[in-house]
Structures are given as structure tokens and as C-alpha cells.
Coordinates of C-alpha atoms in Angstrom, one line a residue:
X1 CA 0.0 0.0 0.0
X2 CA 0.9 3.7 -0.4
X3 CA 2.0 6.1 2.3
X4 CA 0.8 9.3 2.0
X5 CA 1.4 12.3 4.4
X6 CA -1.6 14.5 5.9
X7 CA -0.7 17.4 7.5
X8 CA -2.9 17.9 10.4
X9 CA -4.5 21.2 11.4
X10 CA -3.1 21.7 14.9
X11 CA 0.9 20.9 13.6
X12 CA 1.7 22.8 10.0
X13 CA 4.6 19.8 9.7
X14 CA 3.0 17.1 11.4
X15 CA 3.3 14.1 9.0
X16 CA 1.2 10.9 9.4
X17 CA 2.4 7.7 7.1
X18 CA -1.0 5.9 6.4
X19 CA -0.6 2.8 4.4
X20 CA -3.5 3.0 2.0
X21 CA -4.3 3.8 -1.3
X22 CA -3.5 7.1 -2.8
X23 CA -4.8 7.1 -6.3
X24 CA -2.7 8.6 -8.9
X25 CA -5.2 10.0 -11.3
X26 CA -3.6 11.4 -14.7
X27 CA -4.3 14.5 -16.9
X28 CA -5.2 14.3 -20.2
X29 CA -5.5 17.2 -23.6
X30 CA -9.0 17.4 -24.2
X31 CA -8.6 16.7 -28.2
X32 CA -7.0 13.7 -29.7
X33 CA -6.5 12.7 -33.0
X34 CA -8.8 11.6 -35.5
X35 CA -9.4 9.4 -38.4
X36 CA -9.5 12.1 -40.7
X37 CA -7.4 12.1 -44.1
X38 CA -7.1 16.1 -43.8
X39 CA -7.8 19.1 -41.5
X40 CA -10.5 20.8 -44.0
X41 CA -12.0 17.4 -43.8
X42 CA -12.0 17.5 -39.7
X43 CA -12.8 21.3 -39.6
X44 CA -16.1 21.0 -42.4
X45 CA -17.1 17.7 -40.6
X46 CA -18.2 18.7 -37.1
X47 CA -20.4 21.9 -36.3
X48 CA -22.5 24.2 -39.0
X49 CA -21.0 27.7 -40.2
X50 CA -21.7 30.6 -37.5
X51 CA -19.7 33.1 -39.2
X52 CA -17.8 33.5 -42.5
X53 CA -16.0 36.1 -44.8
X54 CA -14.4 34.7 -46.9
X55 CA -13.3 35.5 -50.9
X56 CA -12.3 34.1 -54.3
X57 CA -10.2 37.4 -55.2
X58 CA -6.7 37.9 -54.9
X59 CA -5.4 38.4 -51.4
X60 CA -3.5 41.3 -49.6
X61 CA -2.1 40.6 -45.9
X62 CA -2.9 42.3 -43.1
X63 CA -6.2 43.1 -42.6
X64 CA -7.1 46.8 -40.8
X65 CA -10.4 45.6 -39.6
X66 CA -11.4 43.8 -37.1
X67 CA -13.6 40.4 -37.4
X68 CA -16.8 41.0 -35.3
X69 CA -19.8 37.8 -35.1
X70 CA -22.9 37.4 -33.6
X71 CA -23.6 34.5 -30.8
X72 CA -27.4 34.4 -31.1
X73 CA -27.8 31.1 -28.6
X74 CA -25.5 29.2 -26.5
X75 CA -23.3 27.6 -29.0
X76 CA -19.8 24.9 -28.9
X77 CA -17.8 26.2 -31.2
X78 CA -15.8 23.4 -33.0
X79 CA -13.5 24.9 -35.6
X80 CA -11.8 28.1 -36.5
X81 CA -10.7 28.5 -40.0
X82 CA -8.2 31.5 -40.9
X83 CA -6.3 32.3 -44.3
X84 CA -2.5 33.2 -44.6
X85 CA -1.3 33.4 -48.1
X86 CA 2.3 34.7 -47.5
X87 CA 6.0 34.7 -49.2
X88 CA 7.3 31.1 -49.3
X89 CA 10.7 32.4 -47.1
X90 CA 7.7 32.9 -44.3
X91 CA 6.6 30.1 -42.2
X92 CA 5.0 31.5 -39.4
X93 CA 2.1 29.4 -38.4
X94 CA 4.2 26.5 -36.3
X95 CA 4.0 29.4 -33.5
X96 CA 0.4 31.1 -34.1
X97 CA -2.7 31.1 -32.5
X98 CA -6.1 32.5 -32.4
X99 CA -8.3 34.0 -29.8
X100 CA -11.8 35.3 -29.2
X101 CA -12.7 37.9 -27.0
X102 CA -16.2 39.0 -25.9
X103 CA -17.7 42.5 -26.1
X104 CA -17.1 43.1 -22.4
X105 CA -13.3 42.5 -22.8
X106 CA -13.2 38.7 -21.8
X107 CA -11.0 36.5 -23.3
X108 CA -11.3 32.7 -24.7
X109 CA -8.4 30.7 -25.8
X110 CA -5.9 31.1 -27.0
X111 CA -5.7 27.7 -29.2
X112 CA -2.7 27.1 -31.5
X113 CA -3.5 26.3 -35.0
X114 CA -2.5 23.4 -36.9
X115 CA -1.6 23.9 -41.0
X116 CA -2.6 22.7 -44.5
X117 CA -2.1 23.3 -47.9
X118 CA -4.5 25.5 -49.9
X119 CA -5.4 26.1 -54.1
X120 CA -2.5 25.0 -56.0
X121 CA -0.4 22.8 -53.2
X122 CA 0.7 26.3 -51.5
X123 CA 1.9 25.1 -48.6
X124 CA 0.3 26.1 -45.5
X125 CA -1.6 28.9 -46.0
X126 CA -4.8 27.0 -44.6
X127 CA -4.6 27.1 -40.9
X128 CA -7.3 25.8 -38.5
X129 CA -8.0 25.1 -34.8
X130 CA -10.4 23.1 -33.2
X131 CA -11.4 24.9 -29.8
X132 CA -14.4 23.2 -28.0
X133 CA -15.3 26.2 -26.6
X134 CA -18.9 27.3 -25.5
X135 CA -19.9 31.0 -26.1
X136 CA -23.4 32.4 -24.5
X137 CA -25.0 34.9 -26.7
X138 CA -24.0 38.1 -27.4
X139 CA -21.1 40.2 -29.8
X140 CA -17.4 38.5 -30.3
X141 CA -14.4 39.3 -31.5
X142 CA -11.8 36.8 -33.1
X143 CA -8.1 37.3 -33.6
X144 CA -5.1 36.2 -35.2
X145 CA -1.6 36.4 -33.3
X146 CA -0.3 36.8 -37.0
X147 CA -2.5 39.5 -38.3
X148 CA 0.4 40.8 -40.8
X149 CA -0.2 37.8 -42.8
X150 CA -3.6 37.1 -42.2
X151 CA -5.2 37.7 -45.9
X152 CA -8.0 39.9 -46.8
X153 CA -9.6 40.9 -50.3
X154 CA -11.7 43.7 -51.6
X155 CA -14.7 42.7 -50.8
X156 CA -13.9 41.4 -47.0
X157 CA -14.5 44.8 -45.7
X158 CA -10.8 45.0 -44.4
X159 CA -11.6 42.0 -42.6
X160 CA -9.2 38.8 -42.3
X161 CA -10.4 35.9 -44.1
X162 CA -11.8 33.3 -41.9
X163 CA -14.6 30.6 -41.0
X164 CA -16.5 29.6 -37.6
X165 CA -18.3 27.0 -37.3
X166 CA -20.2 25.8 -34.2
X167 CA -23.4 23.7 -33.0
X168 CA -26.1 25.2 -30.6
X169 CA -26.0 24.0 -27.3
X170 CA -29.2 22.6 -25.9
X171 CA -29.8 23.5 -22.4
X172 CA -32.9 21.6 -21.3
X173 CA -31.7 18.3 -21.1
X174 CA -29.2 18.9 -18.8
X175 CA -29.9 19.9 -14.9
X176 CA -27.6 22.8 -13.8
X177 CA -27.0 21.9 -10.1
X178 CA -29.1 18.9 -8.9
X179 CA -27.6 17.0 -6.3
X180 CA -29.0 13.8 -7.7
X181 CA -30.0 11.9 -10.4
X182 CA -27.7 11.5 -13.6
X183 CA -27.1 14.9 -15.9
X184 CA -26.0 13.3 -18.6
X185 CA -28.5 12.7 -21.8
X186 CA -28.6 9.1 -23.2
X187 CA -26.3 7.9 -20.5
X188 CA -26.5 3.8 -22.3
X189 CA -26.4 5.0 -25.6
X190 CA -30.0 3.5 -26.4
X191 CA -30.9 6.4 -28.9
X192 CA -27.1 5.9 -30.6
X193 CA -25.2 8.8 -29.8
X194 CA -27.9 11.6 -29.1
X195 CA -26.9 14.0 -26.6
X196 CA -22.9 12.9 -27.1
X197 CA -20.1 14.8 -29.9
X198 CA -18.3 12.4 -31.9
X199 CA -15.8 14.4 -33.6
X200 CA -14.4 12.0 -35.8
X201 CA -17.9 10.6 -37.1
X202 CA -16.8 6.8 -36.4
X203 CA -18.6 5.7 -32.9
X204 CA -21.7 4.2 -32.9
X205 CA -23.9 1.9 -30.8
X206 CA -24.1 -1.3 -32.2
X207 CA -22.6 -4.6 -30.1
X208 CA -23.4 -7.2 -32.5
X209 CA -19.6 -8.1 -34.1
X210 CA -18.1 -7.4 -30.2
X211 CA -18.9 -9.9 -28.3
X212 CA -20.5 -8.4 -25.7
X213 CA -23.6 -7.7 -23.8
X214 CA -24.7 -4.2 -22.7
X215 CA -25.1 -3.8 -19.5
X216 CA -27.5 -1.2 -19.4
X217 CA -30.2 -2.3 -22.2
X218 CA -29.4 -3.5 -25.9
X219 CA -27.0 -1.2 -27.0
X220 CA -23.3 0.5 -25.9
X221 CA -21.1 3.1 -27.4
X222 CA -17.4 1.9 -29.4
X223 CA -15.2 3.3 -32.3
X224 CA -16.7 0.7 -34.3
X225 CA -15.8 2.2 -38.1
X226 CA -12.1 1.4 -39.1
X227 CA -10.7 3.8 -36.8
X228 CA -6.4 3.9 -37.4
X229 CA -5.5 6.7 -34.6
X230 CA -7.3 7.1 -31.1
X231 CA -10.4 8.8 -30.6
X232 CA -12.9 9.9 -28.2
X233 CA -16.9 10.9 -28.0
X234 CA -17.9 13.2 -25.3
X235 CA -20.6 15.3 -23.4
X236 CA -20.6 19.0 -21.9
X237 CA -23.0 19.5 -18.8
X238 CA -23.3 23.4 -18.3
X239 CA -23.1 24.4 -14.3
X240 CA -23.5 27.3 -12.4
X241 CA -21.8 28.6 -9.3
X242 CA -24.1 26.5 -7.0
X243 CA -21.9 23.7 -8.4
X244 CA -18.8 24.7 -7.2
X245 CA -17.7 22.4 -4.2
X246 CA -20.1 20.1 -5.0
X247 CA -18.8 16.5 -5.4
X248 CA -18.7 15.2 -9.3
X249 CA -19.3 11.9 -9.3
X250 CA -19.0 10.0 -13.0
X251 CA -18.8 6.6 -13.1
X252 CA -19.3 3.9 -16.6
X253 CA -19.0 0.5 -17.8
X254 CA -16.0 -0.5 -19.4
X255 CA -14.9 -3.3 -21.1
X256 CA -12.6 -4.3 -24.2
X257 CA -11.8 -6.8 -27.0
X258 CA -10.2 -10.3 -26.7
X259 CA -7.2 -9.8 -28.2
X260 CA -3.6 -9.2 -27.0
X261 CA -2.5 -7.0 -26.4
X262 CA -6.0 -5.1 -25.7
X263 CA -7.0 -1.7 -26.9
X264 CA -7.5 0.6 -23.8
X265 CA -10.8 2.2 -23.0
X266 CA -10.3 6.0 -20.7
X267 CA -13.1 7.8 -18.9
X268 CA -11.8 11.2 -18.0
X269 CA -13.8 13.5 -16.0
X270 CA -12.8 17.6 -17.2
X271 CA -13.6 20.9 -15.8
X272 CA -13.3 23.6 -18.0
X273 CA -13.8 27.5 -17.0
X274 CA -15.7 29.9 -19.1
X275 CA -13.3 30.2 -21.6
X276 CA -13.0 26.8 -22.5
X277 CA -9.6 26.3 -20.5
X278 CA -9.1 23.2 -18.5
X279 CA -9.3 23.6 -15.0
X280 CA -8.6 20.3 -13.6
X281 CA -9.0 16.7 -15.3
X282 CA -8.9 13.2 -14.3
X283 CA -9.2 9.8 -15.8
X284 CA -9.7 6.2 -15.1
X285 CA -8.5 3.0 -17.9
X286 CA -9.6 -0.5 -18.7
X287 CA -7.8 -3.0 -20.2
X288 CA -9.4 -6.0 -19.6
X289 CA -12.0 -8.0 -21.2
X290 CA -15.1 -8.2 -18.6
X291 CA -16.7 -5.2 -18.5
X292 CA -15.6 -3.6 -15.0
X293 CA -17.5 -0.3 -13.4
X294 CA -15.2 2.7 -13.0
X295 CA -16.2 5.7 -11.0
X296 CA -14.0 9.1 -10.4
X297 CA -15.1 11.2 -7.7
X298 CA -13.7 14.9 -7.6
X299 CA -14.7 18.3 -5.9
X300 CA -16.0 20.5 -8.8
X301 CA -13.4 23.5 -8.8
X302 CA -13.9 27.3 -8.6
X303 CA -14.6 28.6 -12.1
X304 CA -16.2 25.8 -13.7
X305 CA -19.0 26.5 -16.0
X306 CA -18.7 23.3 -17.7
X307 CA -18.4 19.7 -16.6
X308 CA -16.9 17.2 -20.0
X309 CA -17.5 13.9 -20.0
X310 CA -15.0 12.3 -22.6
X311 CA -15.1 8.8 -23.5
X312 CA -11.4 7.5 -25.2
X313 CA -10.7 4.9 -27.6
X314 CA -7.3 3.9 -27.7
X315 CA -5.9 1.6 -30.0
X316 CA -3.0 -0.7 -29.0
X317 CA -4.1 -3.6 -32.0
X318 CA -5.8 -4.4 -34.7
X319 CA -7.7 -2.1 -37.4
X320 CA -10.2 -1.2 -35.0
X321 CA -10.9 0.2 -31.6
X322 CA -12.7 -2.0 -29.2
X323 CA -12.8 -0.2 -26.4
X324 CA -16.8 -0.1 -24.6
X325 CA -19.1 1.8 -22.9
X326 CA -21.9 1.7 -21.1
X327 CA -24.0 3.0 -18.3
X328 CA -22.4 6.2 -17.8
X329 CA -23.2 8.7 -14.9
X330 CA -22.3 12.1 -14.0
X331 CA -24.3 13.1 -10.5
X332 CA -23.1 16.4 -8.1
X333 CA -23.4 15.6 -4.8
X334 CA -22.9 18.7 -2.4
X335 CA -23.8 19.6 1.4
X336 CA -27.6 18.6 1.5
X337 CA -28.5 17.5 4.7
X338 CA -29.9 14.2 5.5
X339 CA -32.4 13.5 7.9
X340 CA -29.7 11.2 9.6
X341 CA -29.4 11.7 13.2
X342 CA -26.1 11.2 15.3
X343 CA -26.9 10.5 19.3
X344 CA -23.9 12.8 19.9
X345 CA -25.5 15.8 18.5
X346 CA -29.2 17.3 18.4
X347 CA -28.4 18.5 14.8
X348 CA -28.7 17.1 11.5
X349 CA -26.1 15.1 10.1
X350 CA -24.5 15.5 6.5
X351 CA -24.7 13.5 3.6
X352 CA -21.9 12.9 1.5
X353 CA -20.5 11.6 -1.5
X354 CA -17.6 9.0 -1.9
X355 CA -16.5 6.8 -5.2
X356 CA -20.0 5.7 -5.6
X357 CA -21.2 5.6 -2.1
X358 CA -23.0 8.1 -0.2
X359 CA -22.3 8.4 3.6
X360 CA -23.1 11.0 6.5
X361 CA -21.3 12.6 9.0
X362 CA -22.2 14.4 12.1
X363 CA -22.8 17.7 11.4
X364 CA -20.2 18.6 14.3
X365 CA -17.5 17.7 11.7
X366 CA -18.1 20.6 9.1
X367 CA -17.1 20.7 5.7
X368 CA -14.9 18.0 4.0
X369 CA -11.7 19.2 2.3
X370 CA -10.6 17.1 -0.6
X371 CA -7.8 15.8 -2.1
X372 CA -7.1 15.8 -6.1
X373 CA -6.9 11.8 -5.7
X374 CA -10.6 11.8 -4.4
X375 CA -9.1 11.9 -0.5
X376 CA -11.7 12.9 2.0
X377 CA -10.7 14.6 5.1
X378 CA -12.4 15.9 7.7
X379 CA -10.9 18.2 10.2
X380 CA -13.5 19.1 12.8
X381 CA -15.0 22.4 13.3
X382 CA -12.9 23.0 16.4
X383 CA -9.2 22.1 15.3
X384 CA -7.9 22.0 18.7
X385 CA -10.6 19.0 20.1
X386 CA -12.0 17.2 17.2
X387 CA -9.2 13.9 15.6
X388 CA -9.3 13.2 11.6
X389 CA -11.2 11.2 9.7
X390 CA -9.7 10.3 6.2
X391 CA -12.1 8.1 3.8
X392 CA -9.2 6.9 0.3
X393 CA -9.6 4.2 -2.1
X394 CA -7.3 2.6 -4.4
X395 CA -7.9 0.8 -7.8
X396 CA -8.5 -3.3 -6.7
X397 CA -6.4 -4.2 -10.0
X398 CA -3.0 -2.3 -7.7
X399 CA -2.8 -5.9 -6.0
X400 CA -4.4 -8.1 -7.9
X401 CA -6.8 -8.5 -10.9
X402 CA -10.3 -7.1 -10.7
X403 CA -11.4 -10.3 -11.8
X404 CA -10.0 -12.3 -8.9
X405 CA -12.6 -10.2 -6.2
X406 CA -15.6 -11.4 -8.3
X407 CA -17.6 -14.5 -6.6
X408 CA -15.6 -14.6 -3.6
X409 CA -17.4 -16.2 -0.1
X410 CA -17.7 -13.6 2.6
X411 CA -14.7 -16.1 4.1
X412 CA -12.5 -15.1 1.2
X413 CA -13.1 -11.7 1.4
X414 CA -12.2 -11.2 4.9
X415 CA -9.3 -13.9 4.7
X416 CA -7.9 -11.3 1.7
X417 CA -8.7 -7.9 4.3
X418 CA -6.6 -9.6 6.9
X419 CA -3.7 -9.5 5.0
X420 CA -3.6 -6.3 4.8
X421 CA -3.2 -6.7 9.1
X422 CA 0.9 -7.2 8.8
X423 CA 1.1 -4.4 6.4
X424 CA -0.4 -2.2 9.5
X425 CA 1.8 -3.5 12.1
X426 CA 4.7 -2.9 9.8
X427 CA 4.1 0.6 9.7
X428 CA 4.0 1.0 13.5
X429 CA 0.1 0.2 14.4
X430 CA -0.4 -1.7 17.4
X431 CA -3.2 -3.0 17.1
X432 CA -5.6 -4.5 20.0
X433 CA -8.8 -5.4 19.1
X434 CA -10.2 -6.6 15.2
X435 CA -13.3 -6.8 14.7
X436 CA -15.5 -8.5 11.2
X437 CA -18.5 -6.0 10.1
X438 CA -20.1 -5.3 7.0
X439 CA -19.5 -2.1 5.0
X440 CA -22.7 -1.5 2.2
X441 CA -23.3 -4.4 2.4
X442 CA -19.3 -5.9 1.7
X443 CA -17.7 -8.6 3.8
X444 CA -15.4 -5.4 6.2
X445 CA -12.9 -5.8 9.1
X446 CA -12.5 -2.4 11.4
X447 CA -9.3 -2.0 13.6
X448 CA -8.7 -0.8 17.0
X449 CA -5.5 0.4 17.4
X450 CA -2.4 2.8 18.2
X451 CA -0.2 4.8 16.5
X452 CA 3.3 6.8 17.8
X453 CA 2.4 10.8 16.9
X454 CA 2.4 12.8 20.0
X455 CA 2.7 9.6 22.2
X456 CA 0.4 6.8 21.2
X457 CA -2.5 8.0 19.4
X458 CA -5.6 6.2 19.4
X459 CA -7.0 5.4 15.8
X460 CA -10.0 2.9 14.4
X461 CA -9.6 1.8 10.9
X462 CA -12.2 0.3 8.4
X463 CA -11.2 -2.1 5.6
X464 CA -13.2 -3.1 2.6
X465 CA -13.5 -3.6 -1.2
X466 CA -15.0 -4.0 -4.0
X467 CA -15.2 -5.0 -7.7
X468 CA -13.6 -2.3 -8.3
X469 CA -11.5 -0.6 -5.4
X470 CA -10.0 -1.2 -1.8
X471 CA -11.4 1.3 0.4
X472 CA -9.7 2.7 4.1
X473 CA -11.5 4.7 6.3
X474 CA -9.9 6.2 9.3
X475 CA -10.7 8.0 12.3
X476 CA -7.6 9.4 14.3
X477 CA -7.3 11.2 17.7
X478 CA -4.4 13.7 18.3
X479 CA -3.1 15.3 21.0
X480 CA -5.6 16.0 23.6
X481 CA -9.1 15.3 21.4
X482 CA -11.9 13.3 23.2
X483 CA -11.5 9.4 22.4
X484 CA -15.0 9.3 22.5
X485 CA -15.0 10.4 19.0
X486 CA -13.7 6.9 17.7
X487 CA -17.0 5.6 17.9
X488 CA -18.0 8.3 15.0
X489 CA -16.2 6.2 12.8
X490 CA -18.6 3.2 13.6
X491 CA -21.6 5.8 12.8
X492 CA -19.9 6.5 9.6
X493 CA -19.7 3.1 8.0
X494 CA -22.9 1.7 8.9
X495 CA -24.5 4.9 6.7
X496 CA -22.5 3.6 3.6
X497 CA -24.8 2.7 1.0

């Protein structure tokens, strides 16, 4: 198990070595490659044309004018197409960029542009860039960081030559801030891929030559058309500012093709700001064949006005991508309180999600901070009484196959939990009393113990797993803190459900 190092409140270098699971979770670039032969093919592919000025006539460079559309509804914006017909001793566009900028000053992008040849195999005069970005209505500008060889004709008004192209954004299918139920539209792909963006025009929803079932219904998403780079699908959910701190919970089927080696199937969860920048990102991968549920749980980030779900196909054999999907969720989950009461408190307690679980807390404990690997921590509201409580997972497949925890006997389950019991005395946990319970419903074992801090600290620790992850939750007491408070943690793991 991994070691990680929580720094508690009431010691600003305190350091705690915990051996549990600290989940590495991996960024990702929003866009990946597609299957197409060109860029003009890409860029006239995806999206219908919001704005265009463009010209057969001959071409000056640098345009005095600046190029001014219209955003009449909510709108993704998929491709930005500018002209640069310049000396051949100038090659300028490896560095460039373009950028839109609102009315009221604010800015989106910049995005770097990629090149192709234009009329008569002039090289790279053709540059385009594929943003992703959602505008509201109202009055934009776009720019080119190479304005001086941006062309323009005589009838262009002045204006460089250019293209935008864009699909409107339909708003009533997705929930802005619920705290339950799934936002996503056509989460099993049962009405193909409505609701979803499938930039490269290859996934569909058809399982018949994969050899799977869906899980969810008759039907899953794949790259199923010849597909010779990797590729993705994926689905914004527009939020407010009553989303931020929330808990974004997105979770999926996944499964892949016999083969060997197998093509790998990523579910990334992205926050992106107003301007289409990525705030924060994380993902989760399946190589193997059965299909496996995979969930990411993150805090949703100040600034985030939109929540991506991508889907990736990643091809490691063959002429196709089998990477699956199915039965994909995307719920927030923020401070609602549940009608839960703790005997150690007249108040409410507060209910809570973690990985795909919700829980509740007494309300004593306040808010959770959170990790970027999905860590929960609780401090207390009075740092200098209440311990810590720490709820961390870790994928199952980090000691053995996923596979291997499917159809075991309660007796198995705990037999494979108390091996975990050396590991904790190795690290310097005495413990004195184990005890077998059941966590939602999962075979569990909970620890009494100690632990050398300031002195011997008390501690209780709950193990349990999954299908899918090993799961250690811990309640800690420091320094003077009441010991009473252990027994919260028993309270805690009989709510998981």
C-alpha cells in the first residue's frame, strides 16, 4: 500500500504515514486525433458555419479591420478556420494562435493552430484550430496572433479571411446543479449517440460483431468504423456557481476486445472554465476483457462552467478500436442535509459523496476538504478538540486482478482484508482489538489500534473492497481530542450505502 502524508491542522509539519491507497489519477489534452485524411476534412465535418467572410479574389495581408460575429444562442464552437497566403521564405504558423474575445473584454483561448495546404499545393496557408469552446450569446471578436499575414480581399471589408463553425447548445436536457439523479443525456447510448459529440464521425452503438452484452439495455457506445489513430466521444454539462464544491461523481462501464494485447478504453472527467480552459482533469483506464465499473469522484473546482465527460478509444491492435461503454453517470453531490441523526448531537447530520457511495457525517465535523486523488478529510470544526477522519480508495487491479474479487465467499473476502493486518503493524500500528463487520453491504474488518504521533495515538480503521476498489477509512485522535470520537467512525460506515 501507499504512504501518503496528511498534515494535520493543529501541527503545520506534522506528518502521518498511512498505508492506504493514494490514487494517482492522470491528466489528459482534451482533443485527440482523429481518423480524418485532412484538417478541411475534420474542420467542415463537425459543427454548421456561425460566421464567414471569406473571398475568391486575390489576397492582400494584413487586414485593418477587425472580425466582429454574432452568438445568437448558447453555442460549442468546434473549428476556426483562418487564411494566410504569404511569401514562401515565411513560415509563421508553427508558432500562431487565435483567440476570441467578448464585447465586455473577456477573453477565450488562445488555441494554436495546426496547417494545410491551400489552391494550387501552397503550402500552409490554410490554418485551422479546433477549440471546444462554449460561447453564451451576445457580440465577439476573433483574432489572429499573425495579423500581418492574415489575408483579406476587396470585398472582405478590411476584414481577415476566416470561418467559424459551431453547434447550438441545448440546455434543457441537462440539470444545472441537482444533487441527484444522472445529468448526462442518453447515458447507455439507447438512442445511438444523441446527446454525445463524436468528432471523428466513427462511434456508434451497435454490439453485434463485439462480443459483448450491454449492460444497461441492448446497446453500448465503441469506435466501431475502421478507426487507425485514437479517438474519443464526449458530453458537456453546463453548471452554475451553486456547483462549485459540489462532489462530481462520474462513473461507466468498461470493457474491451479479446485480443492481445488489448486496446484501452479511458473515462476522464474535465472541468473547463468559461473560456474553454481546463481547470482540472482526471481519468480512469480498462484494459481488460469483462466489463468492469469505474467511477472518479472529484470536488468541482472554482470557475467551472462546464463539466466534460469524454469517452477514449485507444488503440494498441488491430484495425479497430474495441474499447466499450456503457451506463455512464455524471451526478453532483454537495452539502444537503440528511435526515440522519447522530446520538452525539441534536443537529442534522451531512450527507456525502464517496466513489459511488453516499455516507453522512455528524454535522459537528463541518465541511470536507478534498484531495485531487478523491481523499476525503475531515478536520472538525474546532481544530484544537475534534481527531481526523480520512475516507481513500485505491484501484482493486493495484494488488491483484479485478477479476480475482468477483464471486468470492464472505470467508475469502475477509481472509484477503486480513492480509492487509501485517502491512499495519509494519508501519508501527499496534493494534488490540479486530473486529468483522459489513460495510454497504461488503464482507469489512475495522481495527482498534495505536499509532506513535504525539505519544500513542488512538486510531480505528475500516477495511473493505470491492469490484472495483479497496477502500480505508480512518478516524484518528491527536493530542488531547476526546477518544469518545472513535465511535463516529462506527456511525460513519454503517450509513454507507
Amino acid at each position: 500500500m501507499k504512504c501518503l502524508n496528511h498534515f494535520l491542522k493543529q501541527a503545520s509539519s506534522l506528518s502521518l504515514c498511512i498505508p492506504v491507497a493514494g490514487m494517482m489519477l492522470s491528466s489528459f489534452n482534451v482533443c485527440a486525433a482523429g481518423s480524418y485524411d485532412t484538417l478541411g476534412e475534420k474542420f467542415y465535418d463537425n459543427g454548421d458555419v456561425i460566421y464567414e467572410n471569406n473571398s475568391i479574389a486575390g489576397v492582400s495581408s494584413g487586414p485593418s479591420e477587425d472580425v466582429v460575429f454574432e452568438i445568437e444562442e448558447t453555442t460549442l464552437i468546434t473549428g476556426i478556420w483562418t487564411y494566410h497566403w504569404y511569401p514562401d521564405d515565411v513560415d509563421e504558423w508553427e508558432y500562431a494562435y487565435v483567440w476570441i474575445e467578448s464585447e465586455e473584454g473577456d477573453e477565450y483561448g488562445p488555441w494554436s493552430v495546426q496547417a494545410e495546404q491551400g489552391q494550387g499545393g501552397k503550402e500552409n496557408v490554410n490554418w485551422y484550430a479546433f477549440p471546444n469552446v462554449t460561447l453564451e450569446p451576445g457580440t465577439y471578436y476573433l483574432y489572429d496572433s499573425n495579423a500581418s499575414t492574415w489575408s483579406y480581399a476587396y470585398d472582405t471589408d478590411n476584414k481577415g479571411m476566416c470561418m467559424i463553425r459551431g453547434t447550438v447548445v441545448d440546455n434543457s436536457s441537462s440539470s444545472k446543479t441537482s444533487k441527484s439523479g444522472n445529468l448526462l443525456t442518453n447515458p447507455s447510448f439507447e438512442d445511438g449517440l444523441d446527446g454525445w459529440e463524436d468528432p471523428d464521425g466513427i462511434w456508434n452503438n451497435d454490439p453485434d460483431t463485439t462480443g459483448h452484452d450491454a449492460t444497461d439495455g441492448d446497446h453500448f457506445a465503441w469506435p466501431s468504423d475502421d478507426a487507425s489513430e485514437d479517438t474519443y466521444i464526449y458530453q458537456d454539462v453546463y453548471v452554475d456557481s451553486d456547483a462549485e464544491g459540489q462532489t462530481a461523481v462520474l462513473s461507466a462501464m468498461l470493457s474491451t476486445f479479446d485480443q492481445d494485447p488489448t486496446d484501452l478504453a479511458r473515462l476522464e472527467l474535465i472541468f473547463l472554465n468559461s473560456k474553454g480552459k481546463v481547470i482540472d482533469s482526471y481519468s480512469k483506464e480498462q484494459r481488460a476483457i469483462e466489463w468492469a465499473k469505474f467511477t472518479i469522484s472529484a470536488e468541482v473546482p472554482d470557475g467551472t462552467t462546464t463539466i466534460r465527460v469524454m469517452l477514449h478509444g485507444i488503440r494498441y491492435n488491430g484495425s479497430l478500436i474495441d474499447s466499450y461503454f456503457d451506463d455512464v453517470s455524471l451526478t453532483l453531490s454537495g452539502d444537503a442535509v440528511s435526515s440522519t441523526k447522530n446520538s452525539k448531537s441534536d443537529d442534522d447530520s451531512y450527507y456525502y459523496m464517496f466513489s459511488y457511495y453516499t455516507f453522512t457525517v455528524p454535522s459537528y465535523w463541518g465541511e470536507p476538504e478534498y484531495d485531487n486523488d478523491g481523499t476525503v478529510y475531515f478536520y472538525g470544526e474546532d481544530e484544537y478538540d475534534l481527531p481526523l477522519i480520512m475516507l481513500t480508495y485505491e484501484p482493486i487491479e493495484n494488488y491483484f486482478d479485478s477479476g480475482e474479487v468477483n464471486g468470492l465467499t464472505d470467508e475469502e473476502a475477509i481472509e484477503i482484508l486480513e492480509s492487509f493486518k501485517d502491512t499495519l503493524e509494519e508501519d508501527s500500528y499496534y493494534i488490540s482489538e479486530t473486529e468483522e463487520i459489513t460495510i454497504a453491504g461488503y464482507p469489512a474488518i475495522i481495527y482498534t489500534a495505536t499509532v506513535s504521533l504525539y505519544g500513542d495515538n488512538d486510531i480505528r480503521i475500516a477495511h473493505f473492497m470491492d469490484s472495483d476498489y479497496f477502500y480505508e477509512l480512518l478516524l484518528i485522535e491527536y493530542e488531547d481530542s476526546d477518544t469518545s470520537y472513535l465511535e463516529d467512525l462506527d456511525y460513519i460506515v454503517s450509513t454507507f450505502e
